[in-house]
PDB file of N, CA and C in Angstrom:
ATOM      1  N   UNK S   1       0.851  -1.197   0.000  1.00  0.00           N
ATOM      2  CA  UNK S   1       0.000   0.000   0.000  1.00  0.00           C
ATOM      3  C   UNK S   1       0.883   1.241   0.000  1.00  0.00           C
ATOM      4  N   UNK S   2       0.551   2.175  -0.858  1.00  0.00           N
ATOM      5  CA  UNK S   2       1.504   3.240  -1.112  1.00  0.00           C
ATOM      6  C   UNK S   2       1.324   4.336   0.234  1.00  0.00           C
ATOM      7  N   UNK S   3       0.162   4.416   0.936  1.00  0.00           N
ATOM      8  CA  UNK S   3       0.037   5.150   1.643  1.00  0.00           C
ATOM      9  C   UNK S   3       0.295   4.472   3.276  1.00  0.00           C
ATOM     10  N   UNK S   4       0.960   5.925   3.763  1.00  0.00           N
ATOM     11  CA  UNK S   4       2.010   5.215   5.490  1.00  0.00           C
ATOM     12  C   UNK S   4       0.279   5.869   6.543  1.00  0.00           C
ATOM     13  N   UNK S   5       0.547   5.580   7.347  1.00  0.00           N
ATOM     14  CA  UNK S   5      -0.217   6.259   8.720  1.00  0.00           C
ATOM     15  C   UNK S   5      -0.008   7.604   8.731  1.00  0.00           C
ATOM     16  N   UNK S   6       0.755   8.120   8.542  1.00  0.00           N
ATOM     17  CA  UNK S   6       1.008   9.820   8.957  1.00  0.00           C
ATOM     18  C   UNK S   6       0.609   9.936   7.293  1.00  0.00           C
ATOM     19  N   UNK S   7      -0.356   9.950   6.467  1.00  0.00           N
ATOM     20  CA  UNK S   7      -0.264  10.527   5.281  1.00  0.00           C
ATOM     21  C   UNK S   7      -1.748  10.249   5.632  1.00  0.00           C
ATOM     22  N   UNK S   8      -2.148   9.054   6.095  1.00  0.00           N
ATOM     23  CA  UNK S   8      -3.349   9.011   6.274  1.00  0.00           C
ATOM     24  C   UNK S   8      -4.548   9.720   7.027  1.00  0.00           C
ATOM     25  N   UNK S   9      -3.533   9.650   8.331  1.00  0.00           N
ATOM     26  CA  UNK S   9      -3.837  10.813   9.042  1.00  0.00           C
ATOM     27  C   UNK S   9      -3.883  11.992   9.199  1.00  0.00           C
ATOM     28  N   UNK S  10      -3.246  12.729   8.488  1.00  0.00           N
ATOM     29  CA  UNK S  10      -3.292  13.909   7.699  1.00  0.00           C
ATOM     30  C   UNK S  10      -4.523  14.190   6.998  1.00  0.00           C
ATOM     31  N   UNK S  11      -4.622  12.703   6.070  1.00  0.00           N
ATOM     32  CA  UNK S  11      -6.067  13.055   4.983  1.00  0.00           C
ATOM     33  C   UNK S  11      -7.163  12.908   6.199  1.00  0.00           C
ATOM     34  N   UNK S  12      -7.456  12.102   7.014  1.00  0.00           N
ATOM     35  CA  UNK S  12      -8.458  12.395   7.718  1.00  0.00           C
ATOM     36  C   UNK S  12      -8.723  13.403   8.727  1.00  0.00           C
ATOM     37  N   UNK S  13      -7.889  13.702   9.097  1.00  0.00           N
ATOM     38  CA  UNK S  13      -7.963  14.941   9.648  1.00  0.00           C
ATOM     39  C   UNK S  13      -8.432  15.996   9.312  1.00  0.00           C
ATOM     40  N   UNK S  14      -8.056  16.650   7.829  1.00  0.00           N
ATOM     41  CA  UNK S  14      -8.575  17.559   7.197  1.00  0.00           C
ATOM     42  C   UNK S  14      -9.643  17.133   6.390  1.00  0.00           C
ATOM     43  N   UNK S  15     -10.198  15.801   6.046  1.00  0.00           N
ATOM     44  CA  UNK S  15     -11.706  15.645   5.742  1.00  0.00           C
ATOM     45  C   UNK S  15     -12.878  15.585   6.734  1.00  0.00           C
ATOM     46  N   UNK S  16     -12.195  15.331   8.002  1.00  0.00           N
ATOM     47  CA  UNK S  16     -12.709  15.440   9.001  1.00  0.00           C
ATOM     48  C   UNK S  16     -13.407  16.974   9.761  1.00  0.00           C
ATOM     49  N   UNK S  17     -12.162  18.020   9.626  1.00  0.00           N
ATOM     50  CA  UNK S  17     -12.301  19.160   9.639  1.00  0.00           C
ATOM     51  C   UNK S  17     -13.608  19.926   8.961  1.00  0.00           C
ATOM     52  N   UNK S  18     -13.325  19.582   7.477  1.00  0.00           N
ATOM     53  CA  UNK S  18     -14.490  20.111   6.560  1.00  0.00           C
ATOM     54  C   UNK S  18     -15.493  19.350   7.383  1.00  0.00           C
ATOM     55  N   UNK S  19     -15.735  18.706   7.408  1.00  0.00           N
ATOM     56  CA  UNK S  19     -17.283  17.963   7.841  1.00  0.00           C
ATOM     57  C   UNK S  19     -17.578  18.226   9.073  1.00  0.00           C
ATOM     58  N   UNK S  20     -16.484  18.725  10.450  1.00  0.00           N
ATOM     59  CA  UNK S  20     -17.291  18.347  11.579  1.00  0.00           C
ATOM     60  C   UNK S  20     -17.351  20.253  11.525  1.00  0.00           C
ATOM     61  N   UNK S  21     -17.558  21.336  10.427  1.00  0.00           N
ATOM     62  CA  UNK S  21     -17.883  21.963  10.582  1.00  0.00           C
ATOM     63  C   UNK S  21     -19.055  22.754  10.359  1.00  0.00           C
ATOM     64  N   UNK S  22     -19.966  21.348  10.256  1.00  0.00           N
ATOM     65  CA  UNK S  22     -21.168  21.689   9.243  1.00  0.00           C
ATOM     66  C   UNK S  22     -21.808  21.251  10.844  1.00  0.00           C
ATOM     67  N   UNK S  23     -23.459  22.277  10.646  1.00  0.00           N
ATOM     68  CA  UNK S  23     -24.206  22.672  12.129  1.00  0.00           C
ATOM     69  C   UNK S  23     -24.495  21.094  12.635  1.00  0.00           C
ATOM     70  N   UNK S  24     -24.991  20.282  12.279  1.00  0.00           N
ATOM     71  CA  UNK S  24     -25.015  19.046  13.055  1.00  0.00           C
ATOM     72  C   UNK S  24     -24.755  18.224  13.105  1.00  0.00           C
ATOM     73  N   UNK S  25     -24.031  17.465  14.619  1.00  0.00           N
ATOM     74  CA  UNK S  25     -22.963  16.520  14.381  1.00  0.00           C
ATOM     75  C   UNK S  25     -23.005  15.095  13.733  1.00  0.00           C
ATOM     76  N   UNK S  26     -23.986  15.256  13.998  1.00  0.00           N
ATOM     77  CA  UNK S  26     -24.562  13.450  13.767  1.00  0.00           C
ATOM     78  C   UNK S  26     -24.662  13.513  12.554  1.00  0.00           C
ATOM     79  N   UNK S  27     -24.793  14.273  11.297  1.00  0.00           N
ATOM     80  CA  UNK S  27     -24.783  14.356   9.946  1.00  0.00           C
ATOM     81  C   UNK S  27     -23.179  15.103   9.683  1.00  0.00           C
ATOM     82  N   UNK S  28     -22.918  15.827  10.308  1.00  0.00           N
ATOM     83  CA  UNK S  28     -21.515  15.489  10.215  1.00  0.00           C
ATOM     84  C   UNK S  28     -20.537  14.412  10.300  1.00  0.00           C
ATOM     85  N   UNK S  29     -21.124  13.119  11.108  1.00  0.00           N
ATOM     86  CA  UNK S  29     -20.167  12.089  11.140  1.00  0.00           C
ATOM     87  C   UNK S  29     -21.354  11.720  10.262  1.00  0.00           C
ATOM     88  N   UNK S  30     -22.194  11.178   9.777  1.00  0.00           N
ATOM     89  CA  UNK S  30     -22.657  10.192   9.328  1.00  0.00           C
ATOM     90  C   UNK S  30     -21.771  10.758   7.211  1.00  0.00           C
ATOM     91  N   UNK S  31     -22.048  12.110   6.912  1.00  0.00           N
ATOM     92  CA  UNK S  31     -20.982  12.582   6.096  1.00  0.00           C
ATOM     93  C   UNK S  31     -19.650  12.365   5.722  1.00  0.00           C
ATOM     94  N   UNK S  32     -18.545  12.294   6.634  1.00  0.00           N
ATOM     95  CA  UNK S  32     -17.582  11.665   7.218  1.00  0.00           C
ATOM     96  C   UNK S  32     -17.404  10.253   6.671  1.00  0.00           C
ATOM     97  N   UNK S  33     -18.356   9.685   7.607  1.00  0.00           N
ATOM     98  CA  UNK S  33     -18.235   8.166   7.705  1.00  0.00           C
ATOM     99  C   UNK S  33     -18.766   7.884   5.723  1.00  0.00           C
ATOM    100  N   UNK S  34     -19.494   8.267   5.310  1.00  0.00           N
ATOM    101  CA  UNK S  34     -19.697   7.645   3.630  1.00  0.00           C
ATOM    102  C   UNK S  34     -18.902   8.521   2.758  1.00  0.00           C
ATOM    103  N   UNK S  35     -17.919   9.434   3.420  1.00  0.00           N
ATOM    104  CA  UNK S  35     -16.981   9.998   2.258  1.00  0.00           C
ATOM    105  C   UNK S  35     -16.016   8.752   2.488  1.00  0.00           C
ATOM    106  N   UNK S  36     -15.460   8.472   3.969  1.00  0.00           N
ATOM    107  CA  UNK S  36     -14.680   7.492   3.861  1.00  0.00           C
ATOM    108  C   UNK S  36     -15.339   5.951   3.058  1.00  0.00           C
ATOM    109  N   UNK S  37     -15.997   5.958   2.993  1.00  0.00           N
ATOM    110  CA  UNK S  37     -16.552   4.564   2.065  1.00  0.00           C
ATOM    111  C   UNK S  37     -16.530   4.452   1.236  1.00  0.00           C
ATOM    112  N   UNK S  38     -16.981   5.843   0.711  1.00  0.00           N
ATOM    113  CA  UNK S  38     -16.953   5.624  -0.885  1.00  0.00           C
ATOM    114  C   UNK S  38     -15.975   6.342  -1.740  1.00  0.00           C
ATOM    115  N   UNK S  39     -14.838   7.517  -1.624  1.00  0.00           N
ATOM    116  CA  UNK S  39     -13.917   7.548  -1.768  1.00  0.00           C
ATOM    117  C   UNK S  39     -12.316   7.021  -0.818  1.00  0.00           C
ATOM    118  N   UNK S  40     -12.409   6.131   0.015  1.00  0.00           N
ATOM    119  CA  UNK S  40     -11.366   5.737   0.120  1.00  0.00           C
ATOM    120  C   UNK S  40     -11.188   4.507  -0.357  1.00  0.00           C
ATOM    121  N   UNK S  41     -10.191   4.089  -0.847  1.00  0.00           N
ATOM    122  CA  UNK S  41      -9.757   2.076  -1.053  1.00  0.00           C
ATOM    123  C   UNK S  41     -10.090   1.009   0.455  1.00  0.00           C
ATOM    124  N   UNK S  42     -10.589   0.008   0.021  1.00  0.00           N
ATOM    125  CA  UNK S  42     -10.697  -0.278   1.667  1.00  0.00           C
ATOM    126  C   UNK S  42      -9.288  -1.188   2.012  1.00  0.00           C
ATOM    127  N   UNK S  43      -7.917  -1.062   1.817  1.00  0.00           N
ATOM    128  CA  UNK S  43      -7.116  -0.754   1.855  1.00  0.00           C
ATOM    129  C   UNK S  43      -6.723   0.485   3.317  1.00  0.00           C
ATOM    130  N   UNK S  44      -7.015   1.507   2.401  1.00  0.00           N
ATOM    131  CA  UNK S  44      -6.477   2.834   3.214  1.00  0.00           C
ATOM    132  C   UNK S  44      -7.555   2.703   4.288  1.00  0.00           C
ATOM    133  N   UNK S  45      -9.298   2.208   4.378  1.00  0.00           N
ATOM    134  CA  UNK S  45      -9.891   1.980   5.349  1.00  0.00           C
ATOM    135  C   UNK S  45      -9.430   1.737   6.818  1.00  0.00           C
ATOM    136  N   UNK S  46      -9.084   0.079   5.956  1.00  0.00           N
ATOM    137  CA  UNK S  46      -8.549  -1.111   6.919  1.00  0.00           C
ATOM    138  C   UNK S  46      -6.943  -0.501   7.676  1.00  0.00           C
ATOM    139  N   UNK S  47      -6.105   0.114   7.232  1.00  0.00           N
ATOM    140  CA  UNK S  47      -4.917   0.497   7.837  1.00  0.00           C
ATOM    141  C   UNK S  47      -5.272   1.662   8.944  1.00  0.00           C
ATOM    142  N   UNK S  48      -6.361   2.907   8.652  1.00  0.00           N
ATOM    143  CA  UNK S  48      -7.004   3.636   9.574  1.00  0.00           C
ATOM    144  C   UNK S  48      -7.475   3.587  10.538  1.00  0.00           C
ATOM    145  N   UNK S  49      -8.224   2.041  10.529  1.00  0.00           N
ATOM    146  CA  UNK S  49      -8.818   1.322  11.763  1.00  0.00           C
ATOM    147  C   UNK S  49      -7.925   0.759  12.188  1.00  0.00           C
ATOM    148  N   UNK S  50      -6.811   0.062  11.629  1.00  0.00           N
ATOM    149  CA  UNK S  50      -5.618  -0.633  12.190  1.00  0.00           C
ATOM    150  C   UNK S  50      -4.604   0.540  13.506  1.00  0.00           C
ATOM    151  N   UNK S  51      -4.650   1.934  12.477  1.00  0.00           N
ATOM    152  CA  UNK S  51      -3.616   2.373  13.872  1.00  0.00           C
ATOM    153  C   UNK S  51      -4.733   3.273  14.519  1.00  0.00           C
ATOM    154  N   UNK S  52      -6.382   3.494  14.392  1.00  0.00           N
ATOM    155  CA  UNK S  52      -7.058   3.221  15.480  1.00  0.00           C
ATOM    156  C   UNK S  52      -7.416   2.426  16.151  1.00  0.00           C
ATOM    157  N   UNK S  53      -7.407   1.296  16.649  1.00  0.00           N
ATOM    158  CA  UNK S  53      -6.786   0.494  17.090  1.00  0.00           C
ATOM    159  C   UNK S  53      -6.359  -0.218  18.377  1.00  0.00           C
ATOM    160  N   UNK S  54      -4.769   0.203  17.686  1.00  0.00           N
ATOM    161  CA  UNK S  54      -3.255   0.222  18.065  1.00  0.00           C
ATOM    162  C   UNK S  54      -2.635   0.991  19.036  1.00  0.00           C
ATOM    163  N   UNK S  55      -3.567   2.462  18.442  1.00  0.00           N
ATOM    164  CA  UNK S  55      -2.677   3.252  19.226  1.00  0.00           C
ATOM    165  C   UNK S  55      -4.329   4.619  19.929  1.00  0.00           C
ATOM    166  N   UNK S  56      -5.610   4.039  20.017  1.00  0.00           N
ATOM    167  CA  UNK S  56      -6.250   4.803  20.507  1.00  0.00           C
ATOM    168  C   UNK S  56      -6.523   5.920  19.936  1.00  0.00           C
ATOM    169  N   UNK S  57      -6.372   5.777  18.414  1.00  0.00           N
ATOM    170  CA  UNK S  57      -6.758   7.336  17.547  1.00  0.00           C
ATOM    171  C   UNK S  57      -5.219   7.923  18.039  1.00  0.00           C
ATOM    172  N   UNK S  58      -4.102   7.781  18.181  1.00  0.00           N
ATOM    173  CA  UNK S  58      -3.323   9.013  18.250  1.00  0.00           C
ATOM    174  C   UNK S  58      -3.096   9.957  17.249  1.00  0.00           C
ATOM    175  N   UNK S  59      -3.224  11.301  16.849  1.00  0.00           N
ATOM    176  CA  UNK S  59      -2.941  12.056  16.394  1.00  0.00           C
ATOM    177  C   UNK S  59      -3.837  12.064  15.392  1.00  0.00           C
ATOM    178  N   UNK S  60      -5.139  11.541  15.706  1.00  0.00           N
ATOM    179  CA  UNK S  60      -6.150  11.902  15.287  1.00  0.00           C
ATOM    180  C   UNK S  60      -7.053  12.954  15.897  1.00  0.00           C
ATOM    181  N   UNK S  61      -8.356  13.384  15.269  1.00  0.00           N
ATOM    182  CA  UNK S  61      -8.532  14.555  15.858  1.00  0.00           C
ATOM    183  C   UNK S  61      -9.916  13.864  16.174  1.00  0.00           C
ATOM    184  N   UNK S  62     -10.617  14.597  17.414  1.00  0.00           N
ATOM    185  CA  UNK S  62     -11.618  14.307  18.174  1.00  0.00           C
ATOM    186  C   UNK S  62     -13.134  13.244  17.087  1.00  0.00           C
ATOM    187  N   UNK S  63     -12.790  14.775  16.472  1.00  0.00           N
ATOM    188  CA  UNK S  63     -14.548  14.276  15.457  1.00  0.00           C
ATOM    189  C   UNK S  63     -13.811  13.256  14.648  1.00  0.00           C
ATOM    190  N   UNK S  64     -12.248  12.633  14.271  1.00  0.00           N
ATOM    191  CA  UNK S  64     -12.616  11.691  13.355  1.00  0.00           C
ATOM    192  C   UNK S  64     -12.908  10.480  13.996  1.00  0.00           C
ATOM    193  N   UNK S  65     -12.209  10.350  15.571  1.00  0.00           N
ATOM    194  CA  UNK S  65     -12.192   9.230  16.257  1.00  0.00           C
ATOM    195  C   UNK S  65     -13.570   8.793  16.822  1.00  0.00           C
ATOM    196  N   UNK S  66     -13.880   9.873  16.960  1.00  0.00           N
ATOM    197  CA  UNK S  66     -15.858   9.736  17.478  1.00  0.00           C
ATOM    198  C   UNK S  66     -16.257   9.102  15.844  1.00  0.00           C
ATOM    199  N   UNK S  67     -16.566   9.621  15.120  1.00  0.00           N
ATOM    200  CA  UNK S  67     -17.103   9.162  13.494  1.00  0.00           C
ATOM    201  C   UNK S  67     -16.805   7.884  13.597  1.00  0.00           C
ATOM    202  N   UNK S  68     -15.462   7.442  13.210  1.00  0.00           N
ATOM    203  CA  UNK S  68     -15.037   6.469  12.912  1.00  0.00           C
ATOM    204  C   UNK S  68     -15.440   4.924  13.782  1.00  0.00           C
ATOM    205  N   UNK S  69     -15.409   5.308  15.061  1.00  0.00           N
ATOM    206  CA  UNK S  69     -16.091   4.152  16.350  1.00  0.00           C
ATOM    207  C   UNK S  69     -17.441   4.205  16.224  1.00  0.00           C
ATOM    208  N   UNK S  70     -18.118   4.920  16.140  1.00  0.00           N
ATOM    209  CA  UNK S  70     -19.626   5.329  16.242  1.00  0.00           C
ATOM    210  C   UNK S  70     -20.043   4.515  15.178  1.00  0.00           C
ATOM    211  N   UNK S  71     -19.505   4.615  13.772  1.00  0.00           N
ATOM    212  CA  UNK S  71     -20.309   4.115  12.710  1.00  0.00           C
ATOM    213  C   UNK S  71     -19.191   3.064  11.569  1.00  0.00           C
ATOM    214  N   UNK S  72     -18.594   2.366  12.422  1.00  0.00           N
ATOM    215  CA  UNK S  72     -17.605   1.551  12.053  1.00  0.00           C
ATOM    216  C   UNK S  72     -18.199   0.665  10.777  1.00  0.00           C
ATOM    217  N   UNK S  73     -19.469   0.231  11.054  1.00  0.00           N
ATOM    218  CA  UNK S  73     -20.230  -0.799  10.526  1.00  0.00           C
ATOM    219  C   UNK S  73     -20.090  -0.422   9.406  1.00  0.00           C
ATOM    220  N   UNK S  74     -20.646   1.229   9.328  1.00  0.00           N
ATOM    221  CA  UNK S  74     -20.973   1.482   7.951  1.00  0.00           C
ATOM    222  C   UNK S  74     -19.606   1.448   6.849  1.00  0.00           C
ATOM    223  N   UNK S  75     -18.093   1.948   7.680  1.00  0.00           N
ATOM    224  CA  UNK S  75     -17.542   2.183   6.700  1.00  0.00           C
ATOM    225  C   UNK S  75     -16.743   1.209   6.756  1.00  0.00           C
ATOM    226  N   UNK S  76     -16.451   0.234   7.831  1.00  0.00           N
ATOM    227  CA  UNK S  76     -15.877  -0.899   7.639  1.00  0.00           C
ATOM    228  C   UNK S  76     -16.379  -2.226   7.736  1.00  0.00           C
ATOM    229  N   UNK S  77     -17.933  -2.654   7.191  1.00  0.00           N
ATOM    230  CA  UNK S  77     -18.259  -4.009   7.111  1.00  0.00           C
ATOM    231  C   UNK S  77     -17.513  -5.100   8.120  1.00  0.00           C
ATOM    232  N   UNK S  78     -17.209  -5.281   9.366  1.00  0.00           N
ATOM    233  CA  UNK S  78     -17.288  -6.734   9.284  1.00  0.00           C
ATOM    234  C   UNK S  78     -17.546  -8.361   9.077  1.00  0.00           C
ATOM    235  N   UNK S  79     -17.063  -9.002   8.212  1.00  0.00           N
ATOM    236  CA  UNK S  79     -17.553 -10.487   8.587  1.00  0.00           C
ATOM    237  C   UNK S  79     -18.047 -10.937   9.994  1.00  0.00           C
ATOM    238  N   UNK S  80     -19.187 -11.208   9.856  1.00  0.00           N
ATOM    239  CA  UNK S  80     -20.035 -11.493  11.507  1.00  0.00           C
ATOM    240  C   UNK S  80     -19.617 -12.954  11.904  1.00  0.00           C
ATOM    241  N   UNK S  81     -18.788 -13.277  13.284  1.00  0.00           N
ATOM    242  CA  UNK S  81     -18.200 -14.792  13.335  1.00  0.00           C
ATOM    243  C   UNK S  81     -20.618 -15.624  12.986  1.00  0.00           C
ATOM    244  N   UNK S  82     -20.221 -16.672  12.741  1.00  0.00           N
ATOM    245  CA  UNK S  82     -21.180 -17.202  12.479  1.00  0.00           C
ATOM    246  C   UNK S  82     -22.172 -18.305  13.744  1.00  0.00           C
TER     247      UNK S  82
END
């Protein structure tokens, strides 16, 4: 994967920004959460959730770490054990 954690985090941060500045939050993350779905690779997804995680959102910013836990489902599908 061409993209590291600190490049990633960067991009979410500042897509994060734009969005958690719109008047309500809950459509701000739910915004958020289907930009990451449908323009990211789930690739760059899966590594996002990996060093959230890992490392507790570090050097992530508030609204992406709330988004991202809150509505995991939506942007990262798990396989349900059976």
């Amino acid at each position: 994967m061409g993209m590291n954690a600190t490049q990633l985090i960067k991009m979410a941060n500042q897509i994060g920004a734009f969005f958690a500045s719109q008047p309500d939050p809950q459509q701000a993350r739910d915004d958020f959460a289907q930009h990451l779905k449908r323009q990211w690779d789930p690739q760059m997804r899966t590594a996002l959730y990996a060093h959230l995680d890992a490392s507790g959102g570090a050097e992530l910013s508030a609204f992406v770490v709330d988004a991202m836990q809150a509505l995991r489902e939506q942007v990262e599908p798990r396989a349900r054990p059976a």
